[in-house]
PDB file of C-alpha atoms in Angstrom:
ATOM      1  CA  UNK R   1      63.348 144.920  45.027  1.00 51.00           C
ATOM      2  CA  UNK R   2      61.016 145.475  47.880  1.00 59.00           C
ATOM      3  CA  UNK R   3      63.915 145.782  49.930  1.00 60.00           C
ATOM      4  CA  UNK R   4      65.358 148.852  49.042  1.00 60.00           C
ATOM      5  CA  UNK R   5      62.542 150.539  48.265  1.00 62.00           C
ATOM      6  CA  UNK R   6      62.381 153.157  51.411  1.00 65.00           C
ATOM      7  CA  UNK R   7      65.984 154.126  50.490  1.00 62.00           C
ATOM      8  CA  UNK R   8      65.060 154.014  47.069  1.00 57.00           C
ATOM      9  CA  UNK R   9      61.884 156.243  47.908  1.00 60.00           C
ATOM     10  CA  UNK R  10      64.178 158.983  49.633  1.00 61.00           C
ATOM     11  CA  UNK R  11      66.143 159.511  46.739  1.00 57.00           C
ATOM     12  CA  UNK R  12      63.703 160.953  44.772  1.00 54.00           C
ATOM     13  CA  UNK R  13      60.616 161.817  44.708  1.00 54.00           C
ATOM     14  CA  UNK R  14      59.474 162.098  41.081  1.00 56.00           C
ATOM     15  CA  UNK R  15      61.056 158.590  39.436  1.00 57.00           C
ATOM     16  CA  UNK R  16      59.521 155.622  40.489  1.00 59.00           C
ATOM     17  CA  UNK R  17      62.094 153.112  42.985  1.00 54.00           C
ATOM     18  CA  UNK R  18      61.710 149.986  40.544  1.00 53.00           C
ATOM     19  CA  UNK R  19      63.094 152.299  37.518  1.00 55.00           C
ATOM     20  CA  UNK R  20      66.604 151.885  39.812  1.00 52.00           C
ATOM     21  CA  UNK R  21      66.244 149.027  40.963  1.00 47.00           C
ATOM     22  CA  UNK R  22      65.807 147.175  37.730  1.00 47.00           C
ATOM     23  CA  UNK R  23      68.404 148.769  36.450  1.00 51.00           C
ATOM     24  CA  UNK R  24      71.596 149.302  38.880  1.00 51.00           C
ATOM     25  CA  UNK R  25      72.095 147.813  42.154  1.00 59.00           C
ATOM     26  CA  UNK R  26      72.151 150.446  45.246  1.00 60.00           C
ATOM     27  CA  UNK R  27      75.243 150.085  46.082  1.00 63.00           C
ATOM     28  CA  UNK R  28      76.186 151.378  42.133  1.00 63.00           C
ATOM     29  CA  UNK R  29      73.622 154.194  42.525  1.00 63.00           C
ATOM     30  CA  UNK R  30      75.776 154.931  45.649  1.00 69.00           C
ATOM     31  CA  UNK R  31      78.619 156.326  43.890  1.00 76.00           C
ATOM     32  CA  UNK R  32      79.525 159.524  42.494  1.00 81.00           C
ATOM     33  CA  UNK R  33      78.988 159.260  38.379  1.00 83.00           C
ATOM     34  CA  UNK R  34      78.866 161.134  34.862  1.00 85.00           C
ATOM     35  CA  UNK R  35      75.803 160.983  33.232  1.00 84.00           C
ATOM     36  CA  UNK R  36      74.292 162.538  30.197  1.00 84.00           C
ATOM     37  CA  UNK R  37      70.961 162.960  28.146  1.00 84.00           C
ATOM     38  CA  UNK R  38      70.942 159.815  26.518  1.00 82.00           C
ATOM     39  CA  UNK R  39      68.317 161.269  23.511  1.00 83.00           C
ATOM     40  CA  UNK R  40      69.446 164.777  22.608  1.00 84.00           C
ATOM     41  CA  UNK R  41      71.275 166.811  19.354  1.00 82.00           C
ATOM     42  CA  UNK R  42      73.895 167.328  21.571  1.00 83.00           C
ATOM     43  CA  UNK R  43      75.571 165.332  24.255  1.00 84.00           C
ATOM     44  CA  UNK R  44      77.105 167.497  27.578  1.00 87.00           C
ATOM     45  CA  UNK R  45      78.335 165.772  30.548  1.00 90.00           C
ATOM     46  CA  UNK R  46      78.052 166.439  34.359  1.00 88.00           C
ATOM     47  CA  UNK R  47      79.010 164.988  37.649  1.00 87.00           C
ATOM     48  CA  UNK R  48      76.350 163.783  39.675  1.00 83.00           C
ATOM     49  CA  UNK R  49      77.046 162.872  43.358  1.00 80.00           C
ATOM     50  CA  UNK R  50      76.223 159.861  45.000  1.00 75.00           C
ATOM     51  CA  UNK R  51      73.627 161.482  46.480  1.00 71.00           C
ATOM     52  CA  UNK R  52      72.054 161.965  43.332  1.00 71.00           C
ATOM     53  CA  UNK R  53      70.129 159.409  40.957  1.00 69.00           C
ATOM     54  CA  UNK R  54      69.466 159.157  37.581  1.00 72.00           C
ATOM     55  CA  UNK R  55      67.779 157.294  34.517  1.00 66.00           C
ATOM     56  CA  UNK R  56      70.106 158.355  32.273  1.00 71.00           C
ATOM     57  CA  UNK R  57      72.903 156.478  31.113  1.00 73.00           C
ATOM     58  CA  UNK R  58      76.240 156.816  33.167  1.00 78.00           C
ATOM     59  CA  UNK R  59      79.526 155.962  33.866  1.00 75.00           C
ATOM     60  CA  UNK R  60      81.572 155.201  36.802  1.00 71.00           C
ATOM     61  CA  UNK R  61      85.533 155.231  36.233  1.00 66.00           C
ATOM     62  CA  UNK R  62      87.491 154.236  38.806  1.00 67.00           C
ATOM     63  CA  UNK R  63      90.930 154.122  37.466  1.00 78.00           C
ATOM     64  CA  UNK R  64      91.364 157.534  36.755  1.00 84.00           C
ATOM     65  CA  UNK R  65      89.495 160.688  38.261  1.00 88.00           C
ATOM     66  CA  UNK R  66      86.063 161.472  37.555  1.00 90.00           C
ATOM     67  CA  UNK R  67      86.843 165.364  37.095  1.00 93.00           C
ATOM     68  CA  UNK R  68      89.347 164.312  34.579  1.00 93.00           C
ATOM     69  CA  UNK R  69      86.960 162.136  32.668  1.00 91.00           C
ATOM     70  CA  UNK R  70      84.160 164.565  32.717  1.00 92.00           C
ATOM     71  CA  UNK R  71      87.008 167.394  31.119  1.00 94.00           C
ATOM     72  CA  UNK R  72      88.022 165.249  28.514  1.00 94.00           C
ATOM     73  CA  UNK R  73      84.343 163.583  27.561  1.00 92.00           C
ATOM     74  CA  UNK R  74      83.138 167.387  27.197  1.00 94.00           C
ATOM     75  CA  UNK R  75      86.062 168.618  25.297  1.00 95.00           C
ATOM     76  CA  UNK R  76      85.696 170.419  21.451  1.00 94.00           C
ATOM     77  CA  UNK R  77      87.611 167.177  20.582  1.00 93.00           C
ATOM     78  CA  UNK R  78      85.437 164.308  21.890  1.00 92.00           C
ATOM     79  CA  UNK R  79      82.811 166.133  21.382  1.00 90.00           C
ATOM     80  CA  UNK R  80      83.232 166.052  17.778  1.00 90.00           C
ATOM     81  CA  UNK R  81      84.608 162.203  17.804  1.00 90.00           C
ATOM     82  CA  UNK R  82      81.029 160.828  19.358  1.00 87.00           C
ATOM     83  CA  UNK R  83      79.428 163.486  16.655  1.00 83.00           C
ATOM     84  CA  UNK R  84      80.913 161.519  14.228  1.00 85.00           C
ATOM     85  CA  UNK R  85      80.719 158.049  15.430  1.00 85.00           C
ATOM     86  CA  UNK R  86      76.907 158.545  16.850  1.00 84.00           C
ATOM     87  CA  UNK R  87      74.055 157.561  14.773  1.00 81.00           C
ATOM     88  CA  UNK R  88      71.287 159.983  14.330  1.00 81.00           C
ATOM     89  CA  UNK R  89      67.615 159.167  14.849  1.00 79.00           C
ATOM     90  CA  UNK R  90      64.322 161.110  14.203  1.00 74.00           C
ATOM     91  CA  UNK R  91      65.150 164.390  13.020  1.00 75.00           C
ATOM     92  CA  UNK R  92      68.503 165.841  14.148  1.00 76.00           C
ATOM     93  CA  UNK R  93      68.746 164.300  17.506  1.00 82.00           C
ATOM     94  CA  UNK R  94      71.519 161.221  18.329  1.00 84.00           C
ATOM     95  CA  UNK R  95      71.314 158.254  20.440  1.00 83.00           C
ATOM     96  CA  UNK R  96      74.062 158.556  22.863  1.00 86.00           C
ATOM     97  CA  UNK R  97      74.164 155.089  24.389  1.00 83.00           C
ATOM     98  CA  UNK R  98      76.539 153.878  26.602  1.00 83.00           C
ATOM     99  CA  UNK R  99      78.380 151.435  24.490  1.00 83.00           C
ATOM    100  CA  UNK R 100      79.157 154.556  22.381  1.00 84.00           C
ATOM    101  CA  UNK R 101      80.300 156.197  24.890  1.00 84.00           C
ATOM    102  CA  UNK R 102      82.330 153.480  26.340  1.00 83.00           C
ATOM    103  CA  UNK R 103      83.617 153.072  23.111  1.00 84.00           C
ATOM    104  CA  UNK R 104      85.790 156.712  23.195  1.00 86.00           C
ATOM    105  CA  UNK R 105      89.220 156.050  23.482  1.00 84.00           C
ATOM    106  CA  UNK R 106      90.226 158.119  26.457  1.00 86.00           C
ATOM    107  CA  UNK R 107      93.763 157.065  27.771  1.00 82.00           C
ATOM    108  CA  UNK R 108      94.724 156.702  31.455  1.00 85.00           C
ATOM    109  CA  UNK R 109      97.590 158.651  32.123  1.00 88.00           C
ATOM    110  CA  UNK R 110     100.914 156.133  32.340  1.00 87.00           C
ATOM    111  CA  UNK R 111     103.519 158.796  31.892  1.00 90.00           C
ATOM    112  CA  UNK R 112     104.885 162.045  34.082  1.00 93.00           C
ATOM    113  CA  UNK R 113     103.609 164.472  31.435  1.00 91.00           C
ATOM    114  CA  UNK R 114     100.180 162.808  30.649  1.00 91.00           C
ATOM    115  CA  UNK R 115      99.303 162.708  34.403  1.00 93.00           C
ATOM    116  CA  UNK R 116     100.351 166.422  34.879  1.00 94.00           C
ATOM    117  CA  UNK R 117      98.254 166.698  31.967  1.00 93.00           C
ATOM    118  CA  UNK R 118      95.352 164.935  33.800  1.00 93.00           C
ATOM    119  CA  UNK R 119      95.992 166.713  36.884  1.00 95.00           C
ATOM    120  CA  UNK R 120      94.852 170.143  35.112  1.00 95.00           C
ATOM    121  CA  UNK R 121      91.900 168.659  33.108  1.00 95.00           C
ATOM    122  CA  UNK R 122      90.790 167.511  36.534  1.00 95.00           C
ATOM    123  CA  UNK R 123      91.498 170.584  37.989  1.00 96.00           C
ATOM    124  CA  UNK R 124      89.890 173.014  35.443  1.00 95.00           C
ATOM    125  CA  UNK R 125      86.932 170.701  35.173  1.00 94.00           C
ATOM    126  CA  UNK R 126      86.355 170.732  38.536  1.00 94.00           C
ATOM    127  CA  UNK R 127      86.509 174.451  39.023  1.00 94.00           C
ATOM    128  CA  UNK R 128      84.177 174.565  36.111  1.00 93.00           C
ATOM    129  CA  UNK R 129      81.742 172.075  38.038  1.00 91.00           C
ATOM    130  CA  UNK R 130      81.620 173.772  41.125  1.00 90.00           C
ATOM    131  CA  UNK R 131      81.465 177.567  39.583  1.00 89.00           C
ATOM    132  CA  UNK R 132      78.432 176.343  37.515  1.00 85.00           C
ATOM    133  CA  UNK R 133      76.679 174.705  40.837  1.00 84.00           C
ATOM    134  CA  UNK R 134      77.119 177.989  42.028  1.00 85.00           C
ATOM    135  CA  UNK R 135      76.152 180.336  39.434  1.00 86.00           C
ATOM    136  CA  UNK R 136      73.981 177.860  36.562  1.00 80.00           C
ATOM    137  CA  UNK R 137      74.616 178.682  33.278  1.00 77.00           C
ATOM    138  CA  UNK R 138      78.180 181.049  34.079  1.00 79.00           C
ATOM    139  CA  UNK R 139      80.475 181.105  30.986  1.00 85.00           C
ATOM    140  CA  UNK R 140      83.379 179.185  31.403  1.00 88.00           C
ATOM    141  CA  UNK R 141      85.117 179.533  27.556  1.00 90.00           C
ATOM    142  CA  UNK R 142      88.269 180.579  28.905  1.00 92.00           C
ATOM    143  CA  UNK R 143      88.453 177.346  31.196  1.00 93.00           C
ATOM    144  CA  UNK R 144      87.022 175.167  28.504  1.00 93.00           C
ATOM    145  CA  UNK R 145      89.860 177.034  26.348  1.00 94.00           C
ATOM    146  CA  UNK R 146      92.310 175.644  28.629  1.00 94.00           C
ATOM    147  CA  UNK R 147      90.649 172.089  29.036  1.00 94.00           C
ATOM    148  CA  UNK R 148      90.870 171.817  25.195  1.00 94.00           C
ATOM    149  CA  UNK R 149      94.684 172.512  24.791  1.00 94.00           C
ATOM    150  CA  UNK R 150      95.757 169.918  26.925  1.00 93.00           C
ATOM    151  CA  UNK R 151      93.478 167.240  25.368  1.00 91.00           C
ATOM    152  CA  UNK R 152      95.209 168.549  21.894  1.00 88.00           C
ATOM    153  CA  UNK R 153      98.419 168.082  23.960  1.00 84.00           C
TER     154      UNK R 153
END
């Protein structure tokens, strides 16, 4: 442990470095991830790069794209499904763990149409990503519009 901990320490300043390194290895916190508020009465997902850390739960796909993942996991759809399939705990918040979340059956694309499909998921949710970076809280319901019909698809 002691050996990471000036990279560790650089990350960030207000978690302590054995929280990470208990937890994930550095070369895992390396990587760019989706994450989520584990403990919440709704669950929303975001892309955190690798320069970023976290004691949240996350996820790090690598057989399909991570823009494509984040579209589908915060799409009216799955949203509902871990809803559903989520227990609740005090009051009206959930416990979004990750073997809930790793339980969502999200398909890799295997045919022409599903990975045209997945190519605009990953493209809408990335323009969504990187216009709410730039302007926090912008309304995007005409791209999550679009993100939602081809998860229907």
């Amino acid at each position: 442990m002691q050996r990471y901990k000036e990279e560790l320490l650089k990350r960030s300043s207000d978690i302590p470095y054995y929280n990470f390194t208990t937890q994930w290895s550095v070369k895992t916190l390396r990587q760019d991830k989706i994450t989520w508020s584990r403990l919440s009465n709704k669950v929303k997902f975001c892309l955190l790069n690798k320069e970023k850390t976290t004691t949240e739960p996350f996820i790090i796909k690598r057989n399909v794209s991570l823009f494509y993942l984040l579209g589908v996991l915060n799409s009216d759809l799955i949203t509902k499904y871990i809803e559903c399939s989520v227990p609740k705990r005090n009051g009206n918040s959930k416990d979004f763990r990750l073997r809930f979340i790793e339980q969502i059956p999200i398909p890799s694309p295997d045919t022409v149409r599903q990975e045209e499909l997945a190519a605009r998921i990953a493209d809408t949710a990335e323009i969504i990503h990187y216009a709410n970076k730039r302007e926090p809280g912008m309304k995007v319901d005409s791209l999550m519009k679009q993100i939602n019909e081809a998860v229907y698809e």
